[in-house]
mmCIF file of C-alpha atoms and ligand atoms in Angstrom:
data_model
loop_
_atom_site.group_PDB
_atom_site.id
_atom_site.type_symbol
_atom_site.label_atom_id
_atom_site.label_comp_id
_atom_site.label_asym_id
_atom_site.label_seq_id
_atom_site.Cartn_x
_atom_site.Cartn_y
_atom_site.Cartn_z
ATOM 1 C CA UNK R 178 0.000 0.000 0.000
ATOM 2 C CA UNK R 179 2.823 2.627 0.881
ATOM 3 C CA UNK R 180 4.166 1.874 -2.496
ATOM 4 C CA UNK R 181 2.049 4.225 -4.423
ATOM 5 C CA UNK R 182 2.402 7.033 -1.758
ATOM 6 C CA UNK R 183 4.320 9.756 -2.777
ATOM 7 C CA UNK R 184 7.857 10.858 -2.086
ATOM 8 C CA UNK R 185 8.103 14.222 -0.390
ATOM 9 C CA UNK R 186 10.871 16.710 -1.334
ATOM 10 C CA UNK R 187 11.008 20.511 0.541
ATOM 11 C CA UNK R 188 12.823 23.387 0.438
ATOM 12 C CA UNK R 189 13.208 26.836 1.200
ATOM 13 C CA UNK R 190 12.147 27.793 -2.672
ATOM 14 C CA UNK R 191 12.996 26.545 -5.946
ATOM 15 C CA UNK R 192 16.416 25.252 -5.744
ATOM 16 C CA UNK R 193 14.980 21.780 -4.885
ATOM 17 C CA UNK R 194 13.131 21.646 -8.132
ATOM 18 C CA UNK R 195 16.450 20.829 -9.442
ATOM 19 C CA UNK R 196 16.364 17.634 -7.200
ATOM 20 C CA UNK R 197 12.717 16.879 -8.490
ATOM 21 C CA UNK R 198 13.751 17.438 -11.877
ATOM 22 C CA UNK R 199 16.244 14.423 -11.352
ATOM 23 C CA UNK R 200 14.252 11.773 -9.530
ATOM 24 C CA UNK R 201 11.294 12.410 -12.042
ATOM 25 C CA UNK R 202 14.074 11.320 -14.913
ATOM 26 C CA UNK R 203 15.579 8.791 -12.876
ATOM 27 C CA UNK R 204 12.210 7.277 -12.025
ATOM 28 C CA UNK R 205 9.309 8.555 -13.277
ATOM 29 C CA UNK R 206 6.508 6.555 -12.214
ATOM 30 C CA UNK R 207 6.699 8.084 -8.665
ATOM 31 C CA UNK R 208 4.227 10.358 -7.313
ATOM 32 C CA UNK R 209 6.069 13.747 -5.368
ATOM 33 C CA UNK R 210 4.918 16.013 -3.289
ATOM 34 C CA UNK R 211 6.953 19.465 -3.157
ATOM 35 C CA UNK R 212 7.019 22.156 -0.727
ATOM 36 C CA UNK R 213 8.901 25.465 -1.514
ATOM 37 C CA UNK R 214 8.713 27.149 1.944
ATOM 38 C CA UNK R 215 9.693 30.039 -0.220
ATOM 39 C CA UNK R 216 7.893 32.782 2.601
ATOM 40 C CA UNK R 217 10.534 31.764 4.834
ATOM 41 C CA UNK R 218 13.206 31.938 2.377
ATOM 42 C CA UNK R 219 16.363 32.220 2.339
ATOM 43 C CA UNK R 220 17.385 29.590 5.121
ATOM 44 C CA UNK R 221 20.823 30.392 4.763
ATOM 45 C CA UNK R 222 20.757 33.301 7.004
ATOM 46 C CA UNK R 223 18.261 32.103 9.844
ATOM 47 C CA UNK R 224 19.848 30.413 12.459
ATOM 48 C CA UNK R 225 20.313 26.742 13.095
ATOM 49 C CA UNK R 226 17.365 27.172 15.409
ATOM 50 C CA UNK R 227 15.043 28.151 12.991
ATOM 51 C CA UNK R 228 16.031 25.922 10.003
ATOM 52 C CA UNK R 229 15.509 23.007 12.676
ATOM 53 C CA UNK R 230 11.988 24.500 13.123
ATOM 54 C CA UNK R 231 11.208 25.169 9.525
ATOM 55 C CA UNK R 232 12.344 21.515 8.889
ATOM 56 C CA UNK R 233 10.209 19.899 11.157
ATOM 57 C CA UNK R 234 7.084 21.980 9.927
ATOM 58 C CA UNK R 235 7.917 21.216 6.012
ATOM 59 C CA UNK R 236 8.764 17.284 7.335
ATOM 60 C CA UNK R 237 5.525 17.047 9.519
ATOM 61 C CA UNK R 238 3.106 18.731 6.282
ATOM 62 C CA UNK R 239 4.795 15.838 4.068
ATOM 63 C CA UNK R 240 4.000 12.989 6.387
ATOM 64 C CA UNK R 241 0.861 14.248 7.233
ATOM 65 C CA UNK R 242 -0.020 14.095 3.537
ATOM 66 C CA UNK R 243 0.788 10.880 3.742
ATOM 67 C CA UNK R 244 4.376 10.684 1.745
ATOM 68 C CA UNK R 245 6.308 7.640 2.251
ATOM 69 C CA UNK R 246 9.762 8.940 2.027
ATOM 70 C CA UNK R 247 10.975 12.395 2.407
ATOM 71 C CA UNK R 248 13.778 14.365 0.767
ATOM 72 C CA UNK R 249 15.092 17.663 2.277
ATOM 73 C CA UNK R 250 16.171 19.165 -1.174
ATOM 74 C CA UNK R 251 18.415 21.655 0.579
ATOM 75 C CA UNK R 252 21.629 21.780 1.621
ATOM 76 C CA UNK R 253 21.275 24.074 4.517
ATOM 77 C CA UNK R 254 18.008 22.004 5.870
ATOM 78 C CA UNK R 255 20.025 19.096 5.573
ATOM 79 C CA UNK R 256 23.121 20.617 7.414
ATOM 80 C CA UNK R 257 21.342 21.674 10.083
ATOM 81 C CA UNK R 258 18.574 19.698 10.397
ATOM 82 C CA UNK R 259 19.045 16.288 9.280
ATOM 83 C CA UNK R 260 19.947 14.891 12.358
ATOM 84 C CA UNK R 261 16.854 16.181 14.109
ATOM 85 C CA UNK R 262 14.472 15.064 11.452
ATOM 86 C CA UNK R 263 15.990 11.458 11.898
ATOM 87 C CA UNK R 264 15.348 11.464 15.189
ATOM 88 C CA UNK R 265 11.621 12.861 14.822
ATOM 89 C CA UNK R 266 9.982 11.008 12.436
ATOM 90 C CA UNK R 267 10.223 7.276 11.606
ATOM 91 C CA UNK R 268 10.189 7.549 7.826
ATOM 92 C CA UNK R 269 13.328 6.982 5.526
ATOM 93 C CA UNK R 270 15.233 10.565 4.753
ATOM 94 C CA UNK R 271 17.709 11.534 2.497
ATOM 95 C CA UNK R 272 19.210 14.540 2.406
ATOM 96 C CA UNK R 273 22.075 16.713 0.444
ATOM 97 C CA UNK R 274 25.052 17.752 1.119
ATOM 98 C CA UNK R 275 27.849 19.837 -1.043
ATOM 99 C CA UNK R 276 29.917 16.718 -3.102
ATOM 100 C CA UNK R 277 33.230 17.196 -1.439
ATOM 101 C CA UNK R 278 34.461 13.935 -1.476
ATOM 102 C CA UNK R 279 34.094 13.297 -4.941
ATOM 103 C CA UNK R 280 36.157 16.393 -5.597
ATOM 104 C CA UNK R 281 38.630 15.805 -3.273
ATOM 105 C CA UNK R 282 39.126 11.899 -4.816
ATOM 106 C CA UNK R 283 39.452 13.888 -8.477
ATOM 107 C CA UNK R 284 41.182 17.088 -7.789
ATOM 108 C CA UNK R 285 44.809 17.018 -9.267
ATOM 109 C CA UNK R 286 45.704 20.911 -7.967
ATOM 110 C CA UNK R 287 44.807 20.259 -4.518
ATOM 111 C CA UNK R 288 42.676 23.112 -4.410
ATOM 112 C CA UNK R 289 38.866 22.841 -4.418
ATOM 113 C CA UNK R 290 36.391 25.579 -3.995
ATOM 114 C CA UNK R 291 32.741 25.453 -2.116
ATOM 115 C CA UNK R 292 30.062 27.890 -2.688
ATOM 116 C CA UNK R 293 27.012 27.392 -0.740
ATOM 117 C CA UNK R 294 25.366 29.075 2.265
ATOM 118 C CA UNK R 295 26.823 30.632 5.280
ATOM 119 C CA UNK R 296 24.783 28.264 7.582
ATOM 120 C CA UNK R 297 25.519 25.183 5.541
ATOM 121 C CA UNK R 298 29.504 26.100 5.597
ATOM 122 C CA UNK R 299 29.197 26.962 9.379
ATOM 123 C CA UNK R 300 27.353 23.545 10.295
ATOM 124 C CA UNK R 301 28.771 20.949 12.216
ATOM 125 C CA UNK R 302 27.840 18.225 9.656
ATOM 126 C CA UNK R 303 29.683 20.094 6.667
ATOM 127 C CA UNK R 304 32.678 20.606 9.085
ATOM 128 C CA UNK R 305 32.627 16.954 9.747
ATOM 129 C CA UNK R 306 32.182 15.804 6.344
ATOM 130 C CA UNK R 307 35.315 18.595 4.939
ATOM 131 C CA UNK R 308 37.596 17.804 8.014
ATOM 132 C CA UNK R 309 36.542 13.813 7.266
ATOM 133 C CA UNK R 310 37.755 13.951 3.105
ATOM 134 C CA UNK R 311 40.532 16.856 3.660
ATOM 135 C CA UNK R 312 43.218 14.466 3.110
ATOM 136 C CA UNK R 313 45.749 17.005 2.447
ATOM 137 C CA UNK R 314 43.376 18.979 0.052
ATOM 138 C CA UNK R 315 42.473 22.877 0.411
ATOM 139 C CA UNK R 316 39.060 23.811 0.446
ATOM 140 C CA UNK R 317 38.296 27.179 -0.251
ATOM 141 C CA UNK R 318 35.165 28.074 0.886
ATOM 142 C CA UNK R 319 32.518 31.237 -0.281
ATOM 143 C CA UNK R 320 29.810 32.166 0.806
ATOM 144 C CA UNK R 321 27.068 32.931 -2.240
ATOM 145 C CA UNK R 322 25.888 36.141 -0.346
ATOM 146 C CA UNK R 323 22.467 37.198 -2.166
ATOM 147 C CA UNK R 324 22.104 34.508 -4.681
ATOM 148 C CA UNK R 325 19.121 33.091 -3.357
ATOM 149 C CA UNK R 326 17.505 36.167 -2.583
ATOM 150 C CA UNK R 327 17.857 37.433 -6.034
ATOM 151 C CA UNK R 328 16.677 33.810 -7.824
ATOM 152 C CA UNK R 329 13.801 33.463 -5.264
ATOM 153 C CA UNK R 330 12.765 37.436 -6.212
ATOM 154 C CA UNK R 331 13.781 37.467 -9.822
ATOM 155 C CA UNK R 332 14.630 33.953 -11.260
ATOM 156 C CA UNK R 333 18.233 33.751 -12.801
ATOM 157 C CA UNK R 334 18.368 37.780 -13.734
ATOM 158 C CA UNK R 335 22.323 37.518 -15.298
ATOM 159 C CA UNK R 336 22.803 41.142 -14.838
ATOM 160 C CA UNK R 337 22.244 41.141 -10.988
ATOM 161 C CA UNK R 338 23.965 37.468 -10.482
ATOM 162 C CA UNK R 339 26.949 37.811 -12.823
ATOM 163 C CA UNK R 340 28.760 40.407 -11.105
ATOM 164 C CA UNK R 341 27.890 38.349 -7.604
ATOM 165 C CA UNK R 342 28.924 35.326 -9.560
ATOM 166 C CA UNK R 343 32.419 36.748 -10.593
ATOM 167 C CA UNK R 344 33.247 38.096 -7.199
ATOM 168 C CA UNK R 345 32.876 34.916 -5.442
ATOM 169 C CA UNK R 346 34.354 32.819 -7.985
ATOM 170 C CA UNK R 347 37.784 34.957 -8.835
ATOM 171 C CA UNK R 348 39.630 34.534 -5.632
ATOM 172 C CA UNK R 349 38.991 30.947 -5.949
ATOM 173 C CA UNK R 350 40.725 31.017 -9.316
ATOM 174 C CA UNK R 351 43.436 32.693 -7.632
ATOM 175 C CA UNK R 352 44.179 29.610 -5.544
ATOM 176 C CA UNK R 353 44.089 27.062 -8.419
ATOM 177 C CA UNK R 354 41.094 25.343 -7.793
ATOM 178 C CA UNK R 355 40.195 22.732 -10.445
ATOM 179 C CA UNK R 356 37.065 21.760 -9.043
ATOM 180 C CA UNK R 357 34.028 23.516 -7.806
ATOM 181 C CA UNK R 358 31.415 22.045 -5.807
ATOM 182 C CA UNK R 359 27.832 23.945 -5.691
ATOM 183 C CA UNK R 360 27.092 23.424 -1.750
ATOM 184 C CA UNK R 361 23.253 24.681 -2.233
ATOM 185 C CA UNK R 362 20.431 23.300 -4.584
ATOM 186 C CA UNK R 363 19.707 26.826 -5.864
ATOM 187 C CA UNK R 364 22.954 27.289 -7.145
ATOM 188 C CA UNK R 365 22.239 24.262 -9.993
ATOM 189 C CA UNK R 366 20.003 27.129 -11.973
ATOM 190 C CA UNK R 367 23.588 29.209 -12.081
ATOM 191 C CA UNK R 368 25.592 26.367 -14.237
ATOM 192 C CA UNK R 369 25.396 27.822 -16.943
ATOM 193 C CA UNK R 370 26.401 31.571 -15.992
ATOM 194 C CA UNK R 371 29.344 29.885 -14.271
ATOM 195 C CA UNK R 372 30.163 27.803 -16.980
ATOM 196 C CA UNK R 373 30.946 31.263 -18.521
ATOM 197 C CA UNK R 374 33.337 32.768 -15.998
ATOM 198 C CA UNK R 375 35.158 29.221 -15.219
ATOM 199 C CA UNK R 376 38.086 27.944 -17.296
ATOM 200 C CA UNK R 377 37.284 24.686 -18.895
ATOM 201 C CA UNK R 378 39.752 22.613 -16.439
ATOM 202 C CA UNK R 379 37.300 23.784 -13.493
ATOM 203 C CA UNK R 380 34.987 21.147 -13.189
ATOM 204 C CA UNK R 381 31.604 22.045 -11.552
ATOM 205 C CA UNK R 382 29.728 19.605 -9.075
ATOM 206 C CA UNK R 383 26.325 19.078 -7.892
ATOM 207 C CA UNK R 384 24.726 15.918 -6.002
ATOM 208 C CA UNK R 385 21.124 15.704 -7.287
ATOM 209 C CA UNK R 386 22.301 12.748 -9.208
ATOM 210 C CA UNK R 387 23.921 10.800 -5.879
ATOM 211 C CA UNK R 388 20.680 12.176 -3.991
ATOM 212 C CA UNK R 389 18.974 10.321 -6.590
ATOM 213 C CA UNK R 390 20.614 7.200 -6.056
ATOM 214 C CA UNK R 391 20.362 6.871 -3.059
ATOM 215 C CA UNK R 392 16.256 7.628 -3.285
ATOM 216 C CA UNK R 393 16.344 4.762 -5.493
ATOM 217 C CA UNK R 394 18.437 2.705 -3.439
ATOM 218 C CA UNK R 395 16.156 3.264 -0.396
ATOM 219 C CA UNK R 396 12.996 2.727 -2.399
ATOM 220 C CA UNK R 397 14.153 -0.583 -2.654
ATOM 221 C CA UNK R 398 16.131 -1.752 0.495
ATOM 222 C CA UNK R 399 12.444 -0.700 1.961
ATOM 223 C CA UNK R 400 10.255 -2.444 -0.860
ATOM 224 C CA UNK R 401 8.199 0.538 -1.560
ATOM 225 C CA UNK R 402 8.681 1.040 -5.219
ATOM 226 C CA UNK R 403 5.627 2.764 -6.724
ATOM 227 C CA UNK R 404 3.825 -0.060 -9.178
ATOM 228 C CA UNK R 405 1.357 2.260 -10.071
ATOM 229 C CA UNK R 406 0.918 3.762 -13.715
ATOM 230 C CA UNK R 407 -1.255 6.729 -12.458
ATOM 231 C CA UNK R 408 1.257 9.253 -11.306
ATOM 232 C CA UNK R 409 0.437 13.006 -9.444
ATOM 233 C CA UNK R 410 3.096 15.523 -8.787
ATOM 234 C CA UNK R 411 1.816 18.109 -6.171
ATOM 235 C CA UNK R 412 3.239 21.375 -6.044
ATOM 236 C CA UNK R 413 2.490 23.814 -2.544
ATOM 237 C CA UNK R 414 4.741 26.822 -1.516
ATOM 238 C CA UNK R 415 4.330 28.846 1.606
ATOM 239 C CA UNK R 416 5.042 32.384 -0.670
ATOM 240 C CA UNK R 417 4.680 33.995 -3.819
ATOM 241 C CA UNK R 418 4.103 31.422 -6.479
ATOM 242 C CA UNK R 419 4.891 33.748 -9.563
ATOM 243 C CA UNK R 420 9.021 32.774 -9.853
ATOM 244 C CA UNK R 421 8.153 28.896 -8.775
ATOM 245 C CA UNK R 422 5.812 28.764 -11.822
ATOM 246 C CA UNK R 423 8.712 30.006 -14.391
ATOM 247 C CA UNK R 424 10.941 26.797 -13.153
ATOM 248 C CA UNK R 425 8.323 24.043 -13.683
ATOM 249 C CA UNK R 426 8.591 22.748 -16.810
ATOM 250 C CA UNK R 427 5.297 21.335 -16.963
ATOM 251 C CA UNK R 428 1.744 23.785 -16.307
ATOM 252 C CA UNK R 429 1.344 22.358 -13.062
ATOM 253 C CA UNK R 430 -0.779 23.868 -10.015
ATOM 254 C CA UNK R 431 0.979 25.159 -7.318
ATOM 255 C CA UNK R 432 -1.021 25.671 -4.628
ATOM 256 C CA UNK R 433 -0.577 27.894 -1.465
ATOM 257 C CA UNK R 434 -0.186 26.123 2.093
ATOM 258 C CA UNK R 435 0.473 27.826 5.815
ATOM 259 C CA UNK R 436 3.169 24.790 7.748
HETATM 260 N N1 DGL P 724 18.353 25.514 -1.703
HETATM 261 C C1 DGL P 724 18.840 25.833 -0.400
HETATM 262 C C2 DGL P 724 20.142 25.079 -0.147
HETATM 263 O O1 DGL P 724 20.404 24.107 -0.822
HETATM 264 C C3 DGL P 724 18.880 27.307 -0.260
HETATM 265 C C4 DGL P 724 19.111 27.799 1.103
HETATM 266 C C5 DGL P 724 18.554 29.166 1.387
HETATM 267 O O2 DGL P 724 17.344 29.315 1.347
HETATM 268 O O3 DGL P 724 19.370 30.036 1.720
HETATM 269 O O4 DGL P 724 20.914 25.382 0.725
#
């Protein structure tokens, strides 16, 4: 019966679409249920306190509508929260976190930079994971002051992102990083305006595709695979729906919940 319950993704806006976007290709014939707490947005300047309590609201509206796994598609929930959501509710969870290891496997400079949040670079669980995989490697870390403020209240405007863009990415150069890993889910709608600013030997990471896997994974190890042909995606945000609708790809609903 849980099979054909849907899997629950959240985050603070759009940036978790990205996420969505994935599992949908990956596996299609599961139903979703997405919450874009965009009112609340951006996370990555409330404190750990809050994001803890936004994360149990978002987690709490997903089980109550009856989703059978849940992904936090956001780095800074998942940084801060995951832990605590673990402990809550007694549901498989997956969460993200910026790819560091894979970079720090690859890199051949030694130097890797990290753009994401301040709250996801000032977590515990990122310091774990970067002092875990540092193996002799630099990580040079940025802050992407802004970014989600600006895609949240004007989708990806070039003109007020690239100069952002450029500033944070520079001094990385600087120190001969080879690889850059995008620490927040947001930041996947900026590829391509980084791909313009980054040398071709800078190679640019995201996890929605190991957050993926491991959905899948769990799907499985817990035997509730959808086996259902009838599939409904559900779109709710907490906010404004007007930039949300310009990332769907598809004419969905989106309708507007209180958590
Ligand atoms: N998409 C969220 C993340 O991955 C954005 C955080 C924010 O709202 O600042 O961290």
């Amino acid at each position: 019966m849980a099979n054909n319950f849907p899997i629950g993704l959240f985050d603070s806006g759009i940036g978790g679409l990205s996420i969505y976007n994935e599992i949908k290709n990956s596996i299609p014939n599961e139903s979703t249920i997405y919450i874009a707490d965009n009112m609340n947005a951006p996370y990555g300047k409330k404190t750990e306190t809050e994001i803890i309590q936004l994360s149990i609201k978002n987690t709490q509206k997903l089980v109550d509508l009856g989703c059978k796994l849940i992904v936090v598609a956001c780095n800074t929930a998942t940084t801060n929260a995951i832990e605590v959501l673990r402990k809550k509710f007694n549901i498989p969870i997956v969460g993200i976190e910026p790819a560091i290891k894979p970079a720090m496997l690859e890199t051949k400079s030694n130097n890797i930079g990290v753009l994401a949040t301040e709250k996801t670079l000032s977590s515990n669980l990122f310091l774990k994971t970067s002092d875990r995989f540092s193996m002799g490697v630099n990580i040079h870390e940025q802050i992407g002051f802004d970014l989600v403020r600006i895609i949240e209240e004007n989708g990806i405007n070039e003109e007020l992102l690239n100069p952002k863009l450029k500033e944070y990415i520079e001094p990385m150069l600087e120190k001969n990083i080879d690889h850059l890993v995008l620490g927040c889910t947001h930041y996947y709608y900026l590829i391509y305006l980084l791909k313009k600013i980054l040398p071709n030997g800078v190679k640019i990471l995201d996890s929605s595709k190991a957050v993926t896997k491991r959905v899948e994974h769990l799907l499985k190890h817990y035997n509730i695979c959808s086996n259902e042909s009838k599939v409904r995606n559900v779109f709710l945000c907490t906010g404004n729906d007007q930039v949300i609708k310009k990332f769907l790809t598809t004419s969905n609903k989106i309708s507007k919940i209180t958590i």
